[in-house]
């Protein structure tokens, strides 16, 4: 189903940022003086000189892809404050040192610079950066192309980080054309495939130390954990609740301890699976010494940990035995999923946590790279290789495959909902990964094809589109995972410095505007401890340009605090005290009759009401834009209530998530329960459907108790009070989304749509 609602992405196209008279862009002179190669040919530093550096707000570079290519251009945007903090902007001399990364080596790279100014104006300049040839010892720039990148643009990612130990240049970043675009340069002999892309930098470990390598080549040590009892870090670095999760060896245990640290390297929390499992076995009457073993025995072999925000849990991959889920705060075991012919299932104390398999479902064996998909399913790369240490070793298969499982915890049942077995033809017994980027866009890494004892071994990367088609397939020589131990999709088409973290940034809702219960009423919650600056808009006349036949002719908005006190009102946006900044932010409505206000608000609950001047009715759009994406406080929720009918009278809500990372959101559509809040004609049976920015439906729900996330909705206190109301939880990558609410039975009435940021 394709829609053409006024989504947030489309709304941005309506902005009118031009101001009367000369702009700062008109007055500014910026010259490109020189370029200097960085630590590799993939990085260059441009030296610029500006006539008035104080007027510059940010600078963006964009590298034109080689032809032919359907990849989105790699780009980065630096704020002037960020450049100043790094010593790359000198206000005394007007000089700017601008890092440009992601260049093609041995190529004349066309680069476009866009200068953004404080008054909202901008201007562009172009240059050519010619780079040296890079002598790649790993073969990342010479893949065997089993399938060249197709012209299908539905693949959600264009860049990939490949983790290996084939040289000191690891990790490598390629694009989906197979071109090498970046390689790490670290200290000598720092061979480690334990790294992650976080905070727009590569974080990786060596021994007991954590290091940061920025995309511009800056290399720093973050922390040393030898004083915390760490001998060595291994396997994955995964995203945690607030920071990253490192997997550690200690003097007492091998590969069964992991810890979460923040971006400064501060240790936040530690989990020891030996202690957690031993306690459960003792409580269940079993002898843990028959399963849990001290160093140097690799009894657990932890190779991945994924945080699930929906239920505040950690899903831990033990290659030797199973996937095990523990509560983040208490470490209590929630469930275990794996091959029940292995040693662990012989202990009643562990078997009691086992999830049963639905007919036709294969359990993961020797799995790697556990993750949560957009629809809250669990995905792993199933190596199909039995245990090394634990006996009985369990089943074995002569092939590897990515697998996705739906876990029905209410009925204790796991159902395999997707795999890509490739006719059971690829034997890859160790390492490897599979990750979902956008819904149903996958990256599969067969890290050790033919096996670690074979004379010829290969690594292979396959990209699958949402339709299940192969977008590309590249093969590389390897030696026991040395080339591509693990590979992850990256979004380098819109990086920002400083980093905007994963969070819901902006919300919008479109619906019918009338009087009384049919007014368009929005509510939002700001959580945290610092004020947040927002721009609120109410649009009507400009909707006619988006094929809306009955737009609200003259909207007006009023903002209230939690005590129902009026904070602000606006009819025509030019009359708002913040009109100049609204224009500078590119958020000036295109019609003078539309409303907007700039407000700096303390944490709390707020309501805004959209009506038509003179009691007029029509279709209106309400929007909230967060201008403080780096603040510790955040927009945690937006709700919109209005009369809902068919066609253009459906309630359409849009939201944008972050710029790089994914985030978990809960979405609810309420109707019957509104009668307890004085609504006389509530929508009797609401249903919701969630769409990507391209109009593809990715999730739907009619009755919330039928949703796979029913237990997580209850745990978060978000279960609707009426069984006919709708709700779901999704883990969504960065991007724009739209939710449409209608009556499931074609009915009409007053309904409420809510989007909750679970971060």
XYZ file of C-alpha atoms in Angstrom:
759
model
C 0.000 0.000 0.000
C 1.365 3.433 -0.962
C 0.414 6.655 0.787
C 1.014 10.280 0.015
C 0.376 11.919 3.409
C 2.244 15.029 4.468
C 5.065 13.223 6.227
C 7.832 15.008 8.074
C 10.195 14.325 5.214
C 7.811 16.005 2.774
C 7.140 18.849 5.183
C 10.794 19.804 5.101
C 10.409 20.528 1.407
C 7.960 23.325 2.174
C 10.380 25.387 4.217
C 11.059 28.898 3.034
C 14.366 30.040 4.436
C 15.072 33.113 2.323
C 15.104 36.468 4.036
C 14.632 39.928 2.602
C 17.802 41.769 1.667
C 21.409 40.578 1.796
C 22.136 37.430 3.761
C 25.248 36.331 5.629
C 25.862 33.910 2.762
C 25.844 36.864 0.336
C 28.328 38.801 2.447
C 30.702 35.933 3.261
C 33.858 35.087 1.369
C 35.281 31.607 1.979
C 38.274 30.318 0.038
C 39.719 26.809 -0.197
C 43.439 27.365 0.293
C 44.962 23.874 0.353
C 44.457 20.163 0.950
C 46.651 17.739 2.886
C 46.446 13.940 2.883
C 45.635 12.396 6.253
C 46.812 9.123 7.766
C 45.537 7.249 4.691
C 44.478 8.339 1.192
C 40.854 7.999 2.334
C 41.235 11.098 4.548
C 42.158 14.649 3.564
C 42.216 17.940 5.424
C 41.055 21.065 3.623
C 42.307 24.443 4.806
C 39.761 27.228 4.368
C 39.801 30.945 5.101
C 36.592 32.834 5.947
C 36.055 36.580 5.887
C 33.812 36.434 8.989
C 34.070 33.164 10.850
C 31.512 34.190 13.487
C 28.612 33.980 11.005
C 29.260 30.313 10.145
C 26.938 27.819 11.829
C 28.171 24.591 10.229
C 29.967 23.174 7.200
C 28.986 20.064 5.271
C 31.102 18.064 2.824
C 29.691 15.592 0.310
C 31.703 13.206 -1.875
C 30.219 12.465 -5.292
C 30.002 8.685 -5.850
C 31.831 7.130 -8.764
C 29.680 6.476 -11.796
C 27.665 4.343 -12.168
C 26.461 4.106 -8.579
C 23.168 4.187 -6.687
C 24.809 4.691 -3.290
C 23.921 7.834 -1.421
C 26.881 10.226 -1.242
C 29.021 10.016 1.871
C 28.835 13.270 3.789
C 29.582 14.842 7.134
C 28.432 18.054 8.815
C 30.599 19.858 11.381
C 29.142 22.516 13.650
C 31.358 25.544 14.241
C 31.331 24.791 17.982
C 32.619 21.274 17.296
C 35.410 22.541 15.031
C 36.356 25.139 17.656
C 36.482 22.519 20.421
C 38.948 20.459 18.360
C 41.128 23.437 17.455
C 40.063 23.239 13.802
C 38.510 26.701 13.711
C 40.688 29.726 14.482
C 38.600 32.860 15.032
C 41.721 35.035 15.142
C 42.944 34.120 11.649
C 39.673 33.023 10.065
C 41.218 29.684 9.183
C 39.205 26.459 9.200
C 40.719 22.977 9.034
C 38.056 20.671 7.651
C 38.537 16.876 7.700
C 37.072 15.028 4.710
C 36.910 11.233 5.053
C 35.523 8.454 2.883
C 37.401 9.441 -0.264
C 38.141 6.926 -3.010
C 41.863 6.126 -3.158
C 43.740 6.692 -6.413
C 40.993 8.963 -7.705
C 40.109 12.593 -8.394
C 37.201 12.970 -5.944
C 34.604 15.694 -6.636
C 33.653 17.197 -3.260
C 30.897 19.720 -2.587
C 31.083 21.977 0.459
C 27.961 23.643 1.846
C 28.383 26.518 4.277
C 25.442 27.177 6.612
C 25.163 30.569 8.324
C 23.566 31.768 11.544
C 20.730 33.569 9.719
C 19.612 30.376 7.931
C 21.234 31.188 4.584
C 23.747 28.929 2.839
C 26.112 28.751 -0.118
C 28.107 26.023 -1.863
C 31.584 25.516 -3.269
C 33.179 22.653 -5.174
C 36.678 21.201 -5.219
C 38.569 18.141 -6.405
C 40.583 16.042 -3.939
C 43.029 13.773 -5.757
C 44.185 10.838 -3.641
C 47.077 8.400 -3.757
C 46.663 4.684 -4.448
C 46.283 2.594 -1.280
C 48.192 -0.680 -1.102
C 45.625 -2.860 0.635
C 47.192 -5.982 2.199
C 43.793 -7.622 2.857
C 42.174 -7.442 -0.560
C 39.249 -5.307 0.562
C 39.632 -3.242 -2.616
C 39.764 -6.340 -4.833
C 36.677 -8.450 -4.092
C 35.439 -11.190 -6.367
C 32.064 -9.809 -7.409
C 29.542 -12.653 -7.390
C 26.774 -10.070 -7.851
C 27.508 -6.438 -8.726
C 25.435 -3.866 -6.843
C 22.083 -3.689 -8.562
C 20.229 -0.482 -9.367
C 17.601 -1.316 -6.710
C 17.560 1.611 -4.254
C 15.324 -0.139 -1.719
C 18.403 -1.401 0.166
C 18.440 0.749 3.294
C 22.210 1.036 3.768
C 25.110 2.013 1.522
C 28.172 1.478 3.737
C 29.619 -1.497 5.612
C 32.265 -1.875 8.320
C 34.231 -5.130 7.992
C 36.084 -6.301 11.104
C 39.171 -8.464 10.716
C 42.766 -9.096 11.707
C 44.361 -9.474 8.295
C 46.416 -6.298 8.842
C 46.932 -3.395 11.224
C 44.539 -1.373 9.062
C 41.421 -3.124 10.341
C 38.537 -2.365 10.419
C 37.741 -1.419 6.849
C 34.757 0.502 5.521
C 33.456 -0.282 2.044
C 30.430 0.919 0.145
C 27.868 -1.426 -1.378
C 29.531 -0.996 -4.780
C 32.433 -2.919 -3.224
C 34.733 0.130 -3.185
C 37.076 0.606 -0.226
C 36.311 3.979 1.425
C 38.208 3.991 4.743
C 40.721 1.950 6.703
C 41.882 2.276 10.278
C 45.444 3.207 11.148
C 46.301 2.194 14.686
C 49.415 1.583 16.750
C 51.779 -1.130 15.422
C 50.634 -4.737 15.893
C 47.160 -3.752 17.098
C 45.419 -6.702 15.474
C 41.871 -6.895 16.821
C 38.488 -7.612 15.271
C 36.757 -6.500 18.471
C 35.463 -3.093 17.457
C 32.272 -1.139 16.917
C 31.063 2.049 15.260
C 29.732 4.305 18.023
C 29.505 8.074 18.476
C 30.694 8.527 14.856
C 33.987 6.809 15.624
C 35.495 3.328 15.692
C 35.940 1.994 19.218
C 38.128 -1.063 19.558
C 40.089 -3.006 22.126
C 43.600 -4.362 22.457
C 44.404 -6.435 25.513
C 42.629 -4.755 28.435
C 42.599 -1.313 26.787
C 39.855 0.571 24.944
C 40.740 2.938 22.108
C 38.919 5.440 19.927
C 39.728 6.116 16.295
C 37.832 9.041 14.790
C 36.952 9.085 11.114
C 39.468 11.898 10.592
C 42.244 9.558 11.802
C 42.607 10.888 15.360
C 43.712 8.017 17.602
C 43.286 8.094 21.409
C 43.290 5.684 24.324
C 40.003 5.838 26.223
C 40.610 3.551 29.208
C 42.648 0.691 30.651
C 40.688 -1.979 32.547
C 43.560 -4.109 33.788
C 42.958 -2.575 37.221
C 39.392 -3.899 37.051
C 40.642 -7.454 36.697
C 40.503 -7.696 32.888
C 43.160 -9.756 31.120
C 41.838 -9.373 27.615
C 38.823 -8.330 25.553
C 37.486 -10.539 22.778
C 34.757 -11.014 20.143
C 32.108 -8.309 19.721
C 31.656 -4.817 21.001
C 27.885 -4.260 21.099
C 25.627 -1.317 21.915
C 24.303 -1.384 25.480
C 21.655 0.543 27.348
C 23.639 3.781 27.488
C 27.123 2.913 26.243
C 28.912 -0.086 24.748
C 29.318 -3.647 26.015
C 32.786 -5.198 26.124
C 33.426 -8.935 26.489
C 36.245 -9.723 28.901
C 38.541 -12.497 30.047
C 39.468 -12.389 33.729
C 41.903 -14.467 35.824
C 38.918 -16.480 37.062
C 36.872 -17.036 33.886
C 37.354 -17.174 30.127
C 34.747 -15.610 27.823
C 31.882 -15.416 30.299
C 32.205 -11.862 31.705
C 31.004 -8.684 30.012
C 30.742 -5.038 31.048
C 29.084 -1.835 29.902
C 31.135 1.360 29.687
C 30.231 4.886 28.593
C 31.892 6.979 25.871
C 34.471 8.223 28.380
C 35.340 4.638 29.297
C 33.735 4.772 32.747
C 32.689 1.291 33.883
C 28.908 1.270 34.404
C 28.005 -2.342 35.118
C 29.509 -5.852 35.012
C 27.860 -9.238 34.504
C 29.503 -12.607 35.202
C 27.598 -15.447 33.536
C 29.464 -17.974 35.695
C 27.964 -16.415 38.823
C 24.523 -15.905 37.246
C 24.205 -19.463 35.950
C 25.760 -21.019 39.062
C 23.243 -19.248 41.281
C 20.350 -20.486 39.137
C 21.674 -24.046 39.141
C 22.151 -24.108 42.909
C 18.646 -22.689 43.413
C 17.310 -25.464 41.166
C 19.147 -28.221 42.987
C 21.930 -28.853 40.453
C 25.715 -28.863 40.838
C 27.086 -25.946 38.786
C 30.604 -27.458 38.722
C 29.259 -29.940 36.160
C 28.602 -27.113 33.712
C 30.401 -23.933 34.824
C 34.186 -24.200 34.765
C 36.952 -21.809 35.888
C 39.765 -20.464 33.706
C 41.324 -21.602 31.410
C 38.311 -23.667 30.247
C 36.163 -21.920 27.639
C 32.903 -23.345 29.017
C 30.579 -20.531 27.816
C 32.255 -18.813 24.843
C 30.342 -15.538 24.884
C 30.498 -13.953 21.423
C 27.715 -11.319 21.403
C 25.439 -9.371 23.756
C 22.451 -7.348 22.570
C 20.382 -4.954 24.661
C 16.603 -5.083 24.232
C 15.087 -1.763 25.282
C 11.550 -3.096 25.048
C 11.940 -5.194 28.199
C 15.240 -3.873 29.621
C 17.077 -7.132 29.077
C 20.310 -8.504 27.631
C 20.347 -11.396 25.171
C 23.687 -13.173 25.473
C 25.063 -15.562 22.861
C 26.933 -18.570 24.253
C 28.417 -20.324 21.219
C 28.844 -23.466 23.295
C 25.250 -23.744 24.459
C 22.410 -21.263 23.792
C 20.981 -17.783 23.696
C 20.222 -16.695 27.251
C 18.229 -13.620 28.262
C 18.858 -11.891 31.590
C 17.266 -8.868 33.219
C 19.517 -5.821 32.827
C 19.160 -4.633 36.418
C 18.791 -7.864 38.434
C 20.660 -10.355 36.192
C 17.801 -12.825 36.730
C 17.470 -15.384 33.922
C 14.332 -14.726 31.846
C 14.612 -17.444 29.187
C 17.021 -19.781 27.388
C 16.766 -20.724 23.725
C 18.913 -23.281 21.957
C 19.562 -26.876 20.955
C 17.970 -29.058 23.630
C 20.225 -32.021 22.760
C 23.198 -30.164 24.248
C 24.622 -30.519 27.747
C 22.772 -27.560 29.297
C 19.350 -29.153 28.841
C 20.304 -32.111 31.049
C 20.080 -29.824 34.098
C 16.488 -29.243 35.297
C 17.557 -25.926 36.831
C 18.376 -24.594 33.319
C 15.815 -26.605 31.352
C 13.030 -24.848 33.261
C 13.902 -21.634 31.400
C 13.883 -23.293 27.962
C 11.716 -21.916 25.163
C 10.096 -24.653 23.109
C 10.326 -24.865 19.320
C 7.334 -24.530 17.022
C 6.976 -27.225 14.330
C 9.453 -26.709 11.504
C 11.707 -24.430 13.570
C 15.431 -25.163 13.784
C 17.269 -23.920 16.887
C 20.472 -21.911 16.444
C 23.704 -23.906 16.791
C 27.062 -22.279 17.510
C 25.449 -18.935 16.700
C 27.058 -15.505 16.424
C 25.888 -11.874 16.255
C 22.586 -11.943 18.122
C 20.417 -8.879 17.534
C 16.869 -7.497 17.803
C 15.071 -6.729 14.542
C 12.705 -3.834 13.902
C 9.663 -5.945 14.824
C 11.193 -7.222 18.081
C 12.236 -10.594 16.688
C 15.573 -12.219 17.575
C 18.090 -12.767 14.776
C 21.356 -14.720 14.753
C 23.917 -16.047 12.331
C 23.508 -19.812 12.803
C 26.856 -21.482 12.112
C 25.380 -24.976 12.467
C 28.505 -26.166 14.304
C 28.263 -28.190 17.520
C 29.904 -27.418 20.872
C 33.667 -27.704 21.279
C 33.824 -28.213 25.046
C 30.395 -29.062 26.467
C 29.298 -32.710 26.129
C 27.022 -33.906 24.705
C 27.965 -31.546 21.892
C 24.479 -31.475 20.374
C 23.422 -31.420 16.745
C 25.556 -30.325 13.818
C 24.631 -29.158 10.321
C 26.833 -29.019 7.210
C 25.739 -25.469 6.390
C 25.313 -22.013 7.926
C 22.315 -19.703 7.677
C 20.978 -16.460 9.103
C 17.771 -17.061 11.084
C 15.089 -14.884 12.620
C 12.812 -16.062 15.430
C 9.593 -14.749 16.908
C 9.571 -15.477 20.634
C 6.079 -15.845 22.063
C 6.954 -15.656 25.749
C 3.316 -15.778 26.822
C 3.072 -19.269 25.304
C 6.773 -20.173 25.681
C 7.199 -20.834 21.971
C 9.849 -19.854 19.387
C 8.905 -19.779 15.705
C 11.427 -19.374 12.908
C 9.989 -16.631 10.698
C 12.856 -16.103 8.235
C 16.090 -17.661 7.054
C 18.320 -17.611 3.985
C 19.729 -21.118 3.788
C 21.186 -20.696 0.253
C 20.132 -24.257 -0.615
C 22.152 -25.400 2.429
C 25.293 -24.971 0.314
C 27.551 -22.697 2.415
C 29.650 -24.234 5.180
C 30.862 -21.438 7.484
C 31.335 -23.006 10.942
C 32.767 -20.101 12.926
C 32.399 -16.310 13.177
C 30.067 -14.457 10.799
C 27.089 -12.188 11.308
C 23.704 -11.061 10.055
C 22.119 -7.701 10.821
C 18.913 -6.021 9.777
C 19.206 -2.347 8.947
C 15.938 -0.936 7.661
C 13.008 -3.354 7.896
C 13.887 -6.488 5.909
C 17.172 -5.052 4.570
C 19.883 -7.508 5.607
C 23.665 -7.743 5.581
C 24.957 -11.338 5.803
C 28.617 -12.125 6.508
C 29.769 -15.703 5.858
C 33.111 -15.251 7.588
C 34.805 -18.633 7.042
C 33.471 -20.463 3.997
C 34.861 -24.017 3.729
C 35.926 -24.008 7.383
C 39.006 -23.106 9.394
C 40.913 -26.289 8.433
C 40.322 -26.008 4.683
C 43.227 -25.148 2.334
C 41.112 -22.435 0.668
C 38.855 -20.210 2.774
C 36.672 -17.281 1.803
C 34.612 -14.547 3.392
C 31.444 -13.473 1.628
C 29.158 -10.468 2.055
C 25.574 -10.576 0.757
C 23.121 -7.687 0.858
C 19.403 -8.517 0.653
C 16.680 -5.997 -0.220
C 13.265 -5.929 1.509
C 11.913 -7.928 -1.442
C 14.436 -10.680 -0.735
C 16.564 -9.946 -3.801
C 20.364 -9.953 -3.696
C 21.589 -6.368 -4.030
C 25.284 -7.378 -4.042
C 27.522 -10.333 -3.238
C 31.293 -9.993 -2.755
C 33.859 -12.646 -1.862
C 37.307 -12.203 -0.272
C 40.160 -14.551 0.617
C 40.491 -15.174 4.350
C 42.184 -17.314 6.958
C 39.931 -18.333 9.869
C 37.847 -15.117 9.990
C 40.821 -12.792 9.477
C 39.096 -10.735 6.771
C 35.491 -10.421 7.961
C 34.945 -11.816 11.452
C 31.834 -9.616 11.668
C 30.365 -6.942 9.378
C 27.790 -4.247 10.166
C 25.773 -1.784 8.040
C 26.727 1.877 8.492
C 25.019 5.144 7.665
C 27.707 7.563 6.564
C 25.465 9.537 4.245
C 24.483 11.995 6.992
C 26.968 11.958 9.861
C 26.969 14.988 12.157
C 29.571 16.332 14.552
C 28.815 16.424 17.416
C 26.839 13.199 17.206
C 23.064 13.251 17.499
C 22.265 10.126 19.511
C 19.421 7.694 18.901
C 16.206 9.358 19.999
C 12.900 10.509 18.596
C 13.666 14.030 17.351
C 10.510 15.378 15.734
C 6.810 14.525 15.686
C 3.878 15.544 13.496
C 0.177 14.663 13.224
C -2.344 15.430 10.486
C -6.083 15.211 11.046
C -9.455 16.875 10.912
C -9.784 20.133 12.838
C -13.181 21.219 14.125
C -14.547 22.500 17.403
C -15.062 20.892 20.805
C -14.050 17.217 20.814
C -13.110 17.592 17.151
C -10.311 20.085 17.834
C -6.832 18.815 16.959
C -5.227 18.431 20.383
C -1.583 17.519 20.815
C 0.339 16.628 23.932
C 4.005 15.981 24.599
C 6.258 15.170 27.519
C 9.783 16.474 28.083
C 11.864 14.286 30.390
C 15.251 15.025 31.922
C 16.653 17.895 33.951
C 17.405 20.642 31.418
C 15.152 22.881 29.264
C 14.499 21.982 25.625
C 13.921 24.463 22.818
C 11.087 23.525 20.457
C 9.344 24.967 17.451
C 5.631 24.139 17.280
C 3.802 24.621 13.990
C 0.187 24.436 12.868
C -0.236 24.197 9.098
C -3.323 24.352 6.930
C -3.276 26.289 3.625
C 0.049 24.784 2.475
C -1.454 21.286 2.664
C -3.261 22.012 -0.592
C 0.081 21.454 -2.299
C 0.020 17.872 -1.028
C -3.317 16.941 -2.586
C -5.363 17.681 0.543
C -8.761 18.810 -0.747
C -10.097 20.501 2.392
C -7.213 22.144 4.255
C -7.822 24.336 7.289
C -7.815 27.883 5.895
C -6.403 29.749 8.894
C -5.059 27.658 11.811
C -4.208 29.008 15.214
C -2.456 27.272 18.090
C -2.440 27.612 21.864
C 0.126 25.972 24.188
C -0.770 24.931 27.761
C 1.247 23.586 30.693
C 0.205 20.637 32.872
C -2.000 22.940 34.986
C -3.897 24.096 31.883
C -2.326 27.571 32.024
C -1.811 29.206 28.633
C 1.910 29.557 27.909
C 1.751 30.876 24.373
C -0.614 31.483 21.485
C 0.004 32.214 17.833
C -2.184 32.869 14.843
C 0.201 34.068 12.134
C 3.788 32.851 12.564
C 5.462 36.175 11.652
C 3.983 37.666 14.822
C 5.759 35.210 17.124
C 8.624 36.598 19.204
C 10.844 33.819 17.824
C 9.969 34.439 14.161
C 13.555 35.305 13.199
C 14.943 32.070 14.606
C 12.070 30.076 13.109
C 13.169 31.409 9.737
C 16.857 30.834 10.476
C 16.123 27.201 11.337
C 14.404 26.763 7.974
C 11.058 26.147 9.670
C 9.086 29.185 8.545
C 5.653 28.077 7.259
C 5.156 28.819 3.584
C 1.810 30.537 4.146
C 1.469 33.711 6.210
C -1.797 32.461 7.751
C -0.128 29.431 9.317
C 1.068 29.355 12.913
C 4.387 28.688 14.615
C 6.008 29.506 17.926
C 9.481 29.094 19.386
C 9.508 28.032 23.039
C 12.137 26.928 25.554
C 10.374 24.582 27.955
C 11.355 22.934 31.210
C 10.751 19.198 31.702
C 7.059 18.444 32.136
C 3.827 17.719 30.291
C 2.368 20.138 27.742
C -0.719 20.372 25.538
C -1.359 22.389 22.403
C -4.706 22.904 20.694
C -5.191 23.650 16.997
C -8.399 25.315 15.896
C -9.586 27.310 12.915
C -9.915 31.077 13.180
C -13.598 31.942 13.337
C -14.540 28.341 14.121
C -13.619 27.112 10.639
C -12.916 23.417 10.054
C -10.612 21.484 7.725
C -7.528 19.283 7.609
C -4.613 20.565 9.694
C -1.076 19.474 10.543
C 0.579 19.970 13.923
C 4.360 19.563 14.351
C 6.915 19.656 17.170
C 10.592 20.115 16.255
C 13.301 19.550 18.833
C 16.065 22.158 18.438
C 18.037 20.670 21.349
C 18.995 17.189 20.078
C 22.187 17.179 22.150
C 20.495 18.062 25.433
C 20.212 15.504 28.211
C 16.456 16.115 28.238
C 14.340 14.780 25.388
C 10.938 14.616 23.787
C 9.693 11.372 25.310
C 6.143 11.298 23.967
C 3.776 12.994 21.561
C 0.050 12.343 21.436
C -2.599 13.754 19.127
C -6.390 13.580 19.535
C -8.981 14.460 16.939
C -12.038 13.221 15.067
C -11.122 10.251 12.861
C -12.950 9.167 9.746
C -12.139 7.655 6.357
C -9.860 8.992 3.608
C -8.405 12.403 4.392
C -10.084 12.284 7.793
C -7.738 9.515 8.941
C -5.357 10.560 11.715
C -1.814 10.551 10.330
C 1.142 10.912 12.668
C 4.803 11.170 11.659
C 8.044 11.018 13.601
C 11.777 11.089 12.916
C 14.295 8.926 14.758
C 17.865 10.182 15.171
C 20.452 10.410 12.423
C 22.519 7.224 12.691
C 21.430 4.686 15.318
C 18.156 2.833 15.854
C 15.741 3.454 18.711
C 12.767 1.658 20.258
C 9.341 3.286 20.245
C 5.909 2.254 21.489
C 2.920 3.331 19.397
C -0.696 3.327 20.603
C -4.074 4.136 19.040
C -6.840 4.691 21.592
C -10.586 5.132 21.219
C -13.029 3.436 23.606
C -11.088 4.408 26.742
C -11.457 8.113 25.863
C -15.040 7.954 27.106
C -13.670 7.953 30.669
C -12.053 11.339 29.885
C -15.261 13.080 28.870
C -15.175 12.321 25.116
C -18.769 11.746 24.012
C -18.177 9.949 20.685
C -14.928 7.973 20.818
C -13.693 5.811 17.946
C -15.034 2.368 18.830
C -12.310 0.176 17.311
C -9.078 1.928 16.214
C -6.401 0.244 14.124
C -2.889 1.520 13.357
C -0.472 0.955 10.490
C 3.180 2.082 10.430
C 4.849 3.104 7.163
C 8.436 3.819 6.129
C 9.236 7.109 4.425
C 8.759 5.462 1.008
C 5.176 4.493 1.875
C 5.744 0.780 2.556
C 3.744 -0.669 5.435
C 6.031 -2.320 7.986
C 3.694 -3.035 10.912
C 0.007 -3.051 11.765
C -2.123 -3.778 14.818
C -5.850 -3.845 15.476
C -6.203 -5.258 18.996
C -3.148 -4.807 21.210
C -3.418 -8.205 22.885
C -2.725 -9.811 19.497
C 0.588 -7.974 19.113
C 3.821 -9.986 19.627
C 4.978 -7.309 22.114
C 2.018 -7.711 24.468
C 4.238 -8.566 27.482
C 6.606 -5.676 26.750
C 3.696 -3.238 26.492
C 2.547 -4.388 29.926
C 6.063 -4.175 31.384
C 6.408 -0.569 30.200
C 2.985 0.356 31.588
C 1.696 1.067 28.072
C -0.960 -1.634 27.691
C -4.255 0.034 26.656
C -7.160 -0.443 29.039
C -9.547 -1.602 26.318
C -8.953 -4.779 24.293
C -10.173 -3.106 21.080
C -7.404 -0.494 21.188
C -4.141 -0.874 19.300
C -0.471 -0.846 20.305
C 2.911 -2.172 19.236
C 6.624 -1.747 19.974
C 9.168 -1.352 17.176
C 12.960 -0.986 17.105
C 13.432 1.354 14.168
C 16.561 2.603 12.403
C 17.136 6.300 11.880
C 14.647 7.794 9.462
C 11.137 9.171 8.996
C 8.014 7.119 9.745
C 4.274 7.618 9.441
C 1.444 6.076 11.484
C -2.112 6.029 10.113
C -5.065 5.490 12.470
C -8.520 4.570 11.170
C -11.571 2.726 12.411
C -11.111 -1.026 11.996
C -14.775 -1.388 11.063
C -14.864 1.738 8.898
C -16.359 3.660 11.794
C -15.629 7.204 12.871
C -15.164 9.011 16.147
C -12.604 10.767 18.309
C -9.291 8.891 18.561
C -5.843 9.375 20.069
C -2.465 8.427 18.599
C 0.597 8.256 20.877
C 4.293 7.698 20.149
C 6.582 6.954 23.109
C 10.374 7.129 22.928
C 11.507 4.177 25.082
C 15.106 5.365 25.323
